[in-house]
Amino acid sequence: MHRCKKCFMPDTRPGSIFDEEGVCRACRNYEKRKSIDWDSRKKELDELCDKYRRDDGYYDCLIPVSGGKDSHRIVYEMKVLRGMNPLLITIGDAFTQTQAGLRNYRNLGETFNCDHILFDLSIDLFKRVTRIAFEKTGEPLKFIEAAIYTVPIKMAIELRIPLVSFGENAAYEYGTTADENNSANETVKRIFDSIDVSFWQENGVSMKEMNAIIPPINDEFKATNPLVIYLSYYVPWSSTANLDIAKRYGFCDLAHEWIREGYIENFEQIDSFAYIIHLWMKYPKFGFQRTSDIASRRVREGLLGLPEAKKTINEYDHMIDQRALEDYCNTLGYSKKEFWDIVDKFWNPDLFEKADCLWRRKEDVFGEDVEGQE
Ligand SMILES: [Zn+2]
């Protein structure tokens, strides 16, 4: 494993791109921000909203939201600043929600005065598909992550809502692509093409249960053909700026509720307890997880120095939060032993070796090349 010289992002991240100087694409993309004319990008968004805004009682845009700080930022940009009439939609999961998550979900509809659809998958189905995906692929939320794209787009088509606004272009921000684009339509199409219905059928899920992940058919698409945008193309996206705006509008973090093991912040992915187990699964597979993600992001944003980032990653990146694990096992019906027996299949033998029934890193979290960096 090698890490980016500038931000410590590991090259084991799937799809990551590094240049010959050992710098990751996320850093290069971030540097490009300085040369972007943000005023003209904002004007583009203003003009786009002018084109789609309706005052006749119909929704003019659909915003998929979790209730998090980024959701607050999107609704703020579209409704408060640009007077759009959005419908919000949340795809729920069956993990136990945090108090903050419950409050934030409610706050979105109340503070911004928006109608809000909650789409909950059948709890029985959620448990089965999450177990299947965890056991077979090590990606517990494979099914629901497909539904997160499919359901809102189908809803937009069904309700004839011509504009869908996502927040961040994660592929661009995390540096798995150099293409910056205002439209997410290509990404959505790629995700739809990658949905493998036969995988679920082979594992006992019936076709009748797959409505939430079956993409809209082409004819349906043509009728409305919603434009799907990334807001991060139009406004400089920053998790801390989003947090500040969200807090002004009533968002609350986990400060008074839960101090998470392995986490260096308390305001990202806080809606439910067990969701972060899905994020932790990157650790056995790729040798890094959330601490690396957040630390390298903070470094790029100039909010964390490399020495502190290094210390933090060394100290925390391997950790799994016990409360999250408890809720994950309780919801899905695993004992802790069963959980670890399943995880056992996913440790990457290039990075880890097993001794006395425990997996240990073969080399330092930083590999050899990063040693001695400032
Ligand atoms: Zn980097």
XYZ file of C-alpha atoms and ligand atoms in Angstrom:
375
model
C 0.000 0.000 0.000
C 1.180 3.486 -0.852
C -0.413 6.715 0.231
C -0.696 10.023 -1.561
C 2.207 12.317 -0.718
C -0.093 15.249 -0.185
C -3.105 13.826 1.665
C -2.339 10.184 2.678
C -5.176 8.729 0.601
C -4.216 5.045 0.058
C -3.820 3.617 -3.440
C -5.796 0.532 -2.379
C -9.009 2.565 -2.758
C -10.810 0.908 -5.693
C -10.484 3.007 -8.846
C -7.997 5.440 -7.315
C -5.715 7.246 -9.746
C -2.183 8.383 -8.843
C 0.183 10.395 -11.013
C 3.924 9.785 -11.413
C 4.665 12.202 -8.575
C 2.707 10.001 -6.185
C -0.182 12.444 -5.830
C -3.776 11.232 -5.940
C -6.451 12.449 -8.346
C -8.548 13.759 -5.430
C -5.737 16.194 -4.576
C -5.328 17.213 -8.221
C -9.085 17.735 -8.545
C -9.096 19.758 -5.348
C -6.266 21.970 -6.646
C -8.350 22.731 -9.742
C -10.963 24.382 -7.523
C -8.777 27.457 -7.208
C -9.033 28.191 -10.921
C -12.799 27.675 -11.117
C -14.940 30.773 -11.513
C -17.467 29.931 -8.804
C -19.541 33.041 -9.448
C -20.173 31.927 -12.972
C -20.918 28.359 -11.805
C -23.477 29.734 -9.334
C -24.989 31.777 -12.131
C -25.305 28.593 -14.198
C -27.238 27.058 -11.332
C -29.437 30.164 -11.020
C -30.251 29.945 -14.721
C -30.936 26.230 -14.514
C -33.345 26.812 -11.632
C -35.019 29.670 -13.545
C -35.673 27.165 -16.314
C -37.202 24.505 -14.046
C -38.913 26.546 -11.296
C -42.691 26.193 -11.096
C -45.232 28.178 -9.138
C -48.322 26.209 -10.092
C -48.297 23.800 -7.181
C -46.225 21.073 -8.841
C -42.875 20.000 -7.478
C -40.083 21.252 -9.702
C -37.259 19.159 -8.287
C -36.692 15.999 -6.322
C -33.963 15.837 -3.691
C -32.859 12.466 -2.307
C -31.875 13.140 1.299
C -30.578 11.171 4.262
C -31.149 13.944 6.777
C -27.436 14.673 7.114
C -25.583 17.953 6.832
C -25.176 17.580 3.059
C -28.935 17.081 2.690
C -29.478 20.316 4.626
C -27.050 22.099 2.292
C -28.800 20.875 -0.868
C -32.243 21.913 0.355
C -30.822 25.267 1.483
C -29.298 25.903 -1.952
C -32.376 24.865 -3.908
C -35.222 26.114 -1.749
C -33.902 28.969 0.421
C -31.528 30.535 -2.095
C -33.317 29.739 -5.342
C -36.983 29.424 -4.431
C -37.471 25.952 -5.866
C -40.339 23.749 -4.726
C -38.595 20.447 -3.951
C -40.014 17.122 -2.898
C -37.646 15.281 -0.551
C -37.234 11.522 -0.570
C -35.388 9.282 1.877
C -34.635 5.599 1.385
C -34.713 4.170 4.892
C -32.837 1.219 6.312
C -33.783 -1.039 9.198
C -30.837 -0.236 11.471
C -31.598 1.582 14.706
C -31.676 5.315 14.153
C -29.761 7.668 16.384
C -31.598 10.466 18.211
C -29.680 12.935 16.064
C -30.707 11.060 12.913
C -34.374 11.119 13.903
C -34.238 14.804 14.776
C -32.397 15.756 11.596
C -34.789 13.828 9.393
C -37.742 15.635 10.946
C -35.913 18.949 10.908
C -35.474 18.892 7.128
C -39.193 18.857 6.421
C -40.042 21.235 9.226
C -37.351 23.904 8.945
C -37.413 24.080 5.176
C -41.170 23.490 4.866
C -40.859 20.629 2.385
C -43.010 17.579 1.695
C -40.975 14.470 2.365
C -41.446 10.856 1.263
C -39.938 8.080 3.349
C -39.440 4.895 1.355
C -38.759 1.976 3.702
C -37.782 -1.331 2.188
C -39.620 -4.290 3.656
C -37.718 -4.978 6.883
C -37.723 -8.688 6.172
C -36.240 -8.051 2.711
C -33.698 -5.550 4.072
C -32.391 -8.107 6.551
C -32.131 -10.867 3.969
C -30.432 -8.834 1.236
C -28.033 -7.255 3.726
C -27.041 -10.661 5.063
C -26.633 -12.072 1.557
C -24.484 -9.158 0.397
C -22.380 -9.178 3.567
C -21.742 -12.908 3.430
C -21.152 -13.206 -0.325
C -19.436 -9.938 -1.200
C -18.456 -8.135 2.002
C -20.570 -5.157 0.870
C -23.531 -5.281 3.247
C -25.484 -2.413 1.698
C -25.176 -3.457 -1.933
C -28.957 -3.764 -2.349
C -29.940 -0.575 -0.582
C -27.243 1.399 -2.359
C -28.832 0.377 -5.658
C -32.243 1.383 -4.302
C -30.867 4.787 -3.291
C -30.465 5.556 -7.006
C -33.310 3.570 -8.505
C -36.207 4.606 -6.277
C -35.742 8.410 -6.538
C -35.292 8.297 -10.323
C -38.379 6.118 -10.728
C -40.261 8.466 -8.412
C -39.179 11.505 -10.436
C -40.397 9.807 -13.619
C -43.652 8.718 -12.016
C -44.428 12.169 -10.610
C -43.146 13.972 -13.726
C -40.496 15.877 -11.774
C -37.918 16.992 -14.349
C -34.950 17.809 -12.095
C -33.163 15.687 -9.465
C -30.425 17.207 -7.335
C -27.669 15.143 -5.761
C -25.049 16.754 -3.541
C -21.530 15.591 -4.056
C -19.951 13.949 -7.075
C -18.173 11.364 -4.918
C -16.136 9.897 -7.801
C -14.681 13.339 -8.527
C -14.178 14.426 -4.912
C -12.542 11.112 -3.963
C -10.497 11.121 -7.152
C -11.636 8.045 -9.055
C -12.282 10.258 -12.085
C -10.837 13.449 -13.532
C -14.065 14.293 -15.355
C -15.986 17.025 -13.684
C -19.536 17.152 -14.862
C -22.654 18.983 -13.741
C -24.811 16.051 -14.808
C -25.084 12.799 -12.862
C -27.127 11.137 -15.601
C -24.158 9.115 -16.892
C -23.340 7.905 -13.378
C -26.944 6.922 -12.803
C -26.977 5.005 -16.079
C -23.756 3.209 -15.133
C -25.216 2.245 -11.775
C -28.409 1.002 -13.412
C -26.359 -1.071 -15.871
C -24.387 -2.602 -13.008
C -27.417 -3.817 -11.056
C -27.244 -7.585 -11.174
C -30.713 -8.975 -10.603
C -29.534 -12.542 -11.223
C -27.136 -12.308 -8.253
C -30.109 -11.759 -5.940
C -32.244 -14.406 -7.653
C -29.472 -16.969 -7.279
C -29.450 -16.171 -3.579
C -33.165 -16.714 -3.068
C -34.642 -13.215 -3.572
C -37.714 -13.379 -5.798
C -38.356 -11.011 -8.711
C -41.421 -9.716 -6.873
C -39.160 -8.350 -4.152
C -36.882 -6.413 -6.461
C -38.998 -3.427 -7.369
C -36.714 -1.073 -5.447
C -33.650 -1.939 -7.519
C -35.067 -2.604 -10.977
C -34.192 0.453 -13.055
C -36.856 2.286 -15.042
C -37.243 0.990 -18.581
C -36.143 3.191 -21.466
C -39.657 4.217 -22.535
C -40.417 5.471 -19.051
C -37.185 7.421 -19.078
C -37.970 9.121 -22.354
C -41.306 10.482 -21.143
C -39.812 12.633 -18.366
C -36.077 12.158 -18.782
C -35.159 13.974 -15.580
C -31.930 15.916 -15.510
C -29.869 14.722 -12.543
C -27.323 17.238 -11.292
C -24.452 17.319 -8.832
C -24.677 20.435 -6.724
C -20.950 20.128 -5.987
C -20.318 21.199 -9.588
C -22.020 24.553 -8.986
C -20.975 25.434 -5.446
C -17.667 24.622 -3.705
C -18.501 21.518 -1.706
C -17.029 21.304 1.764
C -18.125 19.045 4.581
C -17.298 21.686 7.185
C -19.030 24.530 5.303
C -22.042 22.263 4.846
C -22.004 21.544 8.562
C -21.976 25.247 9.438
C -24.929 25.959 7.144
C -26.808 22.870 8.340
C -26.337 23.867 11.996
C -27.828 27.290 11.318
C -30.881 25.408 10.096
C -31.188 23.133 13.112
C -28.971 20.154 12.229
C -27.526 18.405 15.275
C -24.420 16.228 15.532
C -23.637 13.317 17.852
C -21.877 15.417 20.502
C -24.336 14.597 23.284
C -25.167 11.084 22.207
C -22.373 8.842 21.000
C -18.606 9.070 20.793
C -17.666 6.698 18.007
C -14.543 4.563 18.181
C -12.264 5.217 15.229
C -13.922 8.494 14.287
C -12.347 11.924 14.273
C -15.606 13.796 13.766
C -19.186 13.483 15.002
C -21.284 14.743 12.115
C -20.790 12.429 9.108
C -22.919 9.288 8.552
C -24.749 9.702 11.842
C -28.307 8.710 10.870
C -28.173 5.160 12.216
C -25.832 3.183 14.449
C -24.919 0.285 12.198
C -24.403 2.039 8.857
C -20.740 2.611 9.683
C -20.080 -1.145 9.784
C -20.575 -1.039 6.029
C -17.835 1.628 5.911
C -15.572 -0.370 8.222
C -15.638 -3.336 5.816
C -13.143 -1.423 3.679
C -10.520 -2.067 6.345
C -10.067 -5.836 5.872
C -10.456 -5.509 2.112
C -8.344 -2.438 1.379
C -6.407 -1.760 4.581
C -8.012 1.593 5.358
C -11.391 2.975 6.323
C -13.107 6.065 7.583
C -10.299 7.729 9.527
C -8.169 7.753 6.383
C -11.076 9.082 4.311
C -11.847 11.927 6.659
C -8.230 12.748 7.517
C -7.162 12.998 3.874
C -10.156 15.154 3.125
C -9.326 17.491 5.997
C -5.718 17.674 4.834
C -6.829 18.680 1.333
C -9.107 21.321 2.811
C -6.182 22.690 4.848
C -7.864 21.822 8.159
C -5.435 19.134 9.306
C -1.651 18.902 9.056
C 0.057 15.761 7.747
C 1.729 14.870 11.075
C -1.611 14.957 12.913
C -3.263 13.052 10.075
C -0.584 10.377 10.317
C -0.963 10.062 14.068
C -4.735 9.868 13.784
C -4.713 7.252 11.036
C -2.193 5.136 12.962
C -4.254 5.326 16.095
C -7.807 4.912 14.811
C -8.150 3.592 11.279
C -8.464 -0.081 12.245
C -11.114 0.468 14.908
C -14.635 -0.883 14.742
C -17.188 0.829 16.935
C -18.713 -1.578 19.451
C -22.120 0.058 19.600
C -22.392 0.042 15.816
C -21.336 -3.616 15.765
C -23.904 -4.444 18.430
C -26.721 -2.881 16.417
C -25.507 -4.479 13.189
C -25.497 -7.951 14.757
C -28.825 -7.427 16.549
C -30.594 -6.156 13.440
C -29.327 -8.935 11.200
C -29.415 -11.745 13.755
C -25.703 -12.559 14.018
C -23.683 -13.421 17.087
C -20.354 -11.595 17.297
C -18.586 -14.844 16.535
C -20.656 -15.312 13.377
C -19.841 -11.739 12.347
C -16.092 -12.262 12.703
C -16.250 -15.672 10.991
C -17.826 -13.972 7.960
C -15.335 -11.079 8.005
C -12.582 -13.696 8.062
C -13.202 -14.397 4.369
C -12.471 -10.823 3.346
C -9.067 -10.000 4.823
C -6.778 -9.079 1.966
C -3.786 -11.471 2.048
C -1.565 -8.847 0.366
C -2.030 -6.568 3.361
C -2.759 -8.882 6.277
C -1.611 -12.226 7.628
C -3.263 -14.490 10.138
C -1.480 -15.654 13.262
C -3.076 -17.213 16.347
C -6.535 -16.637 14.834
C -5.985 -12.862 14.499
C -5.248 -10.854 11.371
C -2.301 -8.471 11.567
C -0.934 -5.993 9.064
C 2.086 -7.171 7.126
C 3.516 -3.686 7.053
C 3.011 -0.319 8.640
C -0.263 1.488 7.811
C 1.771 3.909 5.746
C 3.967 1.550 3.762
C 7.601 2.506 3.446
C 7.495 5.372 0.973
C 5.653 7.820 3.145
C 8.057 7.624 6.061
C 9.898 10.885 6.550
C 7.306 13.011 4.754
C 6.586 16.329 6.374
Zn -4.023 13.120 -2.276
